[in-house]
Short mmCIF file of C-alpha atoms in Angstrom, two decimals:
data_model
loop_
_atom_site.label_atom_id
_atom_site.label_comp_id
_atom_site.label_asym_id
_atom_site.label_seq_id
_atom_site.Cartn_x
_atom_site.Cartn_y
_atom_site.Cartn_z
CA GLN A 1 261.34 28.83 259.75
CA LYS A 2 258.94 31.29 261.34
CA GLU A 3 259.65 34.98 260.97
CA VAL A 4 259.43 35.54 264.72
CA GLU A 5 260.44 32.71 267.03
CA GLN A 6 259.77 32.32 270.73
CA ASN A 7 260.08 29.40 273.10
CA SER A 8 256.49 28.44 273.92
CA GLY A 9 257.36 27.52 277.50
CA PRO A 10 255.98 27.30 280.05
CA LEU A 11 258.72 29.26 281.77
CA SER A 12 258.32 28.75 285.49
CA VAL A 13 260.03 31.13 287.93
CA PRO A 14 259.58 31.65 291.68
CA GLU A 15 258.07 34.85 292.98
CA GLY A 16 260.69 37.59 293.27
CA ALA A 17 263.00 36.08 290.66
CA ILE A 18 263.99 37.51 287.29
CA ALA A 19 262.11 36.11 284.30
CA SER A 20 263.95 36.21 280.99
CA LEU A 21 261.95 35.95 277.77
CA ASN A 22 263.64 35.66 274.40
CA CYS A 23 262.68 36.26 270.80
CA THR A 24 264.53 35.97 267.49
CA TYR A 25 263.47 37.34 264.13
CA SER A 26 264.49 36.60 260.58
CA ASP A 27 264.21 39.91 258.68
CA ARG A 28 267.34 42.02 259.17
CA GLY A 29 265.45 45.08 257.95
CA SER A 30 263.04 45.04 260.88
CA GLN A 31 262.90 48.38 262.63
CA SER A 32 260.50 48.22 265.55
CA PHE A 33 260.00 45.62 268.24
CA PHE A 34 257.22 45.21 270.76
CA TRP A 35 256.44 43.06 273.77
CA TYR A 36 252.79 42.44 274.55
CA ARG A 37 251.30 40.61 277.53
CA GLN A 38 248.21 38.48 276.98
CA TYR A 39 246.27 36.99 279.86
CA SER A 40 244.26 33.87 279.06
CA GLY A 41 241.10 34.80 277.20
CA LYS A 42 242.06 38.47 276.96
CA SER A 43 243.53 40.68 274.26
CA PRO A 44 247.20 41.70 274.06
CA GLU A 45 248.32 44.77 275.99
CA LEU A 46 251.57 46.60 275.29
CA ILE A 47 254.40 46.16 277.78
CA MET A 48 257.28 47.81 275.95
CA SER A 49 258.52 48.96 272.58
CA ILE A 50 262.16 49.22 271.52
CA TYR A 51 263.73 50.58 268.37
CA SER A 52 267.48 50.94 269.03
CA ASN A 53 270.17 48.49 270.06
CA GLY A 54 270.70 48.27 273.79
CA ASP A 55 268.50 48.24 276.84
CA LYS A 56 265.30 50.10 277.61
CA GLU A 57 263.93 50.05 281.12
CA ASP A 58 260.42 50.75 282.36
CA GLY A 59 259.78 49.90 285.99
CA ARG A 60 260.34 46.19 286.52
CA PHE A 61 260.62 45.56 282.79
CA THR A 62 263.74 45.81 280.63
CA ALA A 63 263.74 45.22 276.90
CA GLN A 64 267.02 44.39 275.18
CA LEU A 65 267.64 44.59 271.44
CA ASN A 66 270.58 43.27 269.45
CA LYS A 67 269.97 43.83 265.74
CA ALA A 68 273.24 42.18 264.70
CA SER A 69 272.10 38.94 266.35
CA GLN A 70 268.45 39.55 265.41
CA TYR A 71 267.49 39.04 269.01
CA VAL A 72 265.17 40.85 271.39
CA SER A 73 264.50 39.95 275.00
CA LEU A 74 262.35 41.01 277.92
CA LEU A 75 263.49 40.82 281.52
CA ILE A 76 260.97 41.00 284.33
CA ARG A 77 262.52 41.75 287.71
CA ASP A 78 260.88 40.85 291.02
CA SER A 79 258.38 38.62 289.22
CA GLN A 80 254.89 38.53 290.72
CA PRO A 81 252.13 35.92 290.34
CA SER A 82 250.16 38.61 288.50
CA ASP A 83 252.86 38.54 285.80
CA SER A 84 251.76 35.02 284.87
CA ALA A 85 250.59 35.35 281.27
CA THR A 86 251.67 34.74 277.69
CA TYR A 87 254.23 37.24 276.44
CA LEU A 88 254.09 37.99 272.73
CA CYS A 89 257.02 39.33 270.76
CA ALA A 90 256.02 41.40 267.71
CA VAL A 91 258.20 42.78 264.96
CA ASN A 92 257.40 45.59 262.54
CA LYS A 93 259.33 44.93 259.35
CA ASP A 94 257.31 47.26 257.13
CA GLY A 95 257.23 50.82 258.36
CA ALA A 96 254.94 51.91 255.55
CA THR A 97 252.08 49.68 256.65
CA ASN A 98 253.03 49.26 260.32
CA LYS A 99 252.14 45.58 259.98
CA LEU A 100 253.29 43.45 262.90
CA ILE A 101 254.48 39.86 262.79
CA PHE A 102 253.81 38.05 266.05
CA GLY A 103 255.55 35.11 267.63
CA THR A 104 253.51 32.33 269.21
CA GLY A 105 254.28 33.69 272.66
CA THR A 106 255.98 32.37 275.79
CA LEU A 107 253.80 31.28 278.69
CA LEU A 108 255.23 32.57 281.97
CA ALA A 109 254.18 31.03 285.27
CA VAL A 110 255.31 32.79 288.44
CA GLN A 111 255.08 30.46 291.41
CA PRO A 112 254.13 32.06 294.76
CA GLU B 1 238.65 58.36 277.56
CA ALA B 2 240.18 57.21 274.30
CA ASP B 3 239.66 53.54 273.68
CA ILE B 4 238.94 50.76 271.19
CA TYR B 5 235.70 48.79 271.37
CA GLN B 6 234.51 45.52 269.91
CA THR B 7 231.02 44.07 269.85
CA PRO B 8 229.79 41.50 270.41
CA ARG B 9 232.29 40.06 272.87
CA TYR B 10 230.92 36.54 272.37
CA LEU B 11 228.85 35.17 269.52
CA VAL B 12 227.44 31.68 268.95
CA ILE B 13 225.81 31.30 265.57
CA GLY B 14 224.70 28.62 263.15
CA THR B 15 226.34 27.70 259.87
CA GLY B 16 225.34 29.84 256.91
CA LYS B 17 224.43 32.95 258.87
CA LYS B 18 225.78 36.38 257.95
CA ILE B 19 227.62 38.11 260.77
CA THR B 20 229.25 41.48 261.30
CA LEU B 21 231.84 42.07 263.99
CA GLU B 22 232.02 45.69 265.04
CA CYS B 23 235.17 47.65 265.91
CA SER B 24 235.31 51.31 266.87
CA GLN B 25 238.07 53.50 268.23
CA THR B 26 237.96 56.96 269.74
CA MET B 27 241.68 57.74 269.41
CA GLY B 28 241.49 59.22 265.92
CA HIS B 29 243.92 56.60 264.62
CA ASP B 30 244.31 56.35 260.86
CA LYS B 31 245.41 52.71 260.74
CA MET B 32 243.23 49.81 261.83
CA TYR B 33 243.75 46.05 261.77
CA TRP B 34 241.88 42.78 262.18
CA TYR B 35 243.68 39.72 263.55
CA GLN B 36 242.53 36.15 263.98
CA GLN B 37 243.88 34.09 266.87
CA ASP B 38 243.16 30.44 267.59
CA PRO B 39 243.80 29.12 271.15
CA GLY B 40 247.51 28.81 271.88
CA MET B 41 248.44 30.14 268.46
CA GLU B 42 249.94 33.37 267.17
CA LEU B 43 247.95 36.32 265.91
CA HIS B 44 247.48 36.40 262.16
CA LEU B 45 246.67 39.63 260.31
CA ILE B 46 243.62 39.18 258.09
CA HIS B 47 242.78 42.79 257.10
CA TYR B 48 244.15 46.29 257.55
CA SER B 49 243.29 49.83 256.60
CA TYR B 50 245.40 52.97 256.17
CA GLY B 51 242.39 55.25 256.45
CA VAL B 52 238.94 55.98 255.10
CA ASN B 53 238.11 54.03 251.92
CA SER B 54 241.39 52.08 252.20
CA THR B 55 241.36 48.33 252.91
CA GLU B 56 243.92 45.63 252.25
CA LYS B 57 244.06 41.88 252.80
CA GLY B 58 246.49 40.67 255.41
CA ASP B 59 248.94 37.82 255.51
CA LEU B 60 246.37 35.14 256.35
CA SER B 61 243.74 34.40 253.74
CA SER B 62 240.27 35.02 255.08
CA GLU B 63 236.77 34.71 253.66
CA SER B 64 235.76 37.81 255.59
CA THR B 65 235.45 41.32 254.18
CA VAL B 66 235.93 44.74 255.77
CA SER B 67 234.96 48.33 255.11
CA ARG B 68 236.23 51.71 256.32
CA ILE B 69 233.67 54.38 255.66
CA ARG B 70 234.49 56.37 258.80
CA THR B 71 237.85 56.81 260.52
CA GLU B 72 236.62 55.42 263.80
CA HIS B 73 234.76 52.37 262.47
CA PHE B 74 236.19 49.17 260.89
CA PRO B 75 233.59 46.37 260.75
CA LEU B 76 234.36 42.83 259.62
CA THR B 77 231.70 40.75 257.83
CA LEU B 78 231.33 37.05 257.15
CA GLU B 79 228.66 36.48 254.51
CA SER B 80 228.15 32.81 255.38
CA ALA B 81 229.64 31.57 258.63
CA ARG B 82 231.19 28.10 258.78
CA PRO B 83 232.61 26.07 261.70
CA SER B 84 236.11 26.77 260.33
CA HIS B 85 235.52 30.45 261.15
CA THR B 86 235.40 29.65 264.86
CA SER B 87 238.16 31.73 266.43
CA GLN B 88 238.95 34.89 268.36
CA TYR B 89 238.93 38.08 266.28
CA LEU B 90 240.98 41.01 267.55
CA CYS B 91 240.77 44.57 266.27
CA ALA B 92 243.65 47.01 266.71
CA SER B 93 244.50 50.56 265.73
CA SER B 94 247.60 52.74 265.50
CA GLU B 95 248.64 56.22 264.51
CA ALA B 96 249.84 56.89 261.00
CA GLY B 97 253.59 56.73 261.64
CA GLY B 98 255.80 53.80 260.72
CA ARG B 99 256.77 52.78 264.24
CA GLU B 100 253.51 53.30 265.99
CA THR B 101 252.23 50.98 268.66
CA GLN B 102 249.11 48.99 267.91
CA TYR B 103 246.43 49.04 270.60
CA PHE B 104 244.01 46.16 270.81
CA GLY B 105 240.32 45.95 271.52
CA PRO B 106 238.93 43.28 273.90
CA GLY B 107 238.24 40.81 271.08
CA THR B 108 235.24 38.84 269.84
CA ARG B 109 235.04 35.11 270.46
CA LEU B 110 233.10 33.50 267.62
CA LEU B 111 231.70 29.97 267.72
CA VAL B 112 230.01 28.68 264.57
CA LEU B 113 227.98 25.53 265.08
#
């Protein structure tokens, strides 16, 4: 079992719809959670970070964290074709080193 | 403008050559990281550094070595490149805290023939 699991997709949604991306992690002691977006051939760029249970909203993006279920998700409202990318979930389980464990990513395709 | 830089962006080289991938950041971050990513695969940490003169191996075994003589500079060296080293190499940095976001450079795509 991988430490951070994501459905590889592709997740296909129509333009304007809500895209829901999910991630589970195995280490209950994990403290920090990050969503990165990676366009093909590019490097990851941070979308959101979340540290506490509940929802965190930033523009069209909402991150949700449930530590009891070891589950973190990212919702993208009003999806745009420019949102088409691979979304990487990353978990920091070692605050001393700040090392991140990445999932394989979910490929999102927003259809115009 | 604070940023993180990697050079070269693309490198094609023959087997047996020594190569150094450069990474520099202007954000004053203490922690720096090197990741390796194959197409369609997850990022794997190969080296990290807490600060000057501090380097540690990451979770994925790598034949590369790193050094951290200056805060802003974290080069990665392969003494003898092999086709199995073909991959994308990503450098990242973060502040010293335990929850700090890692910011990535643009990456170096390496092809070893």
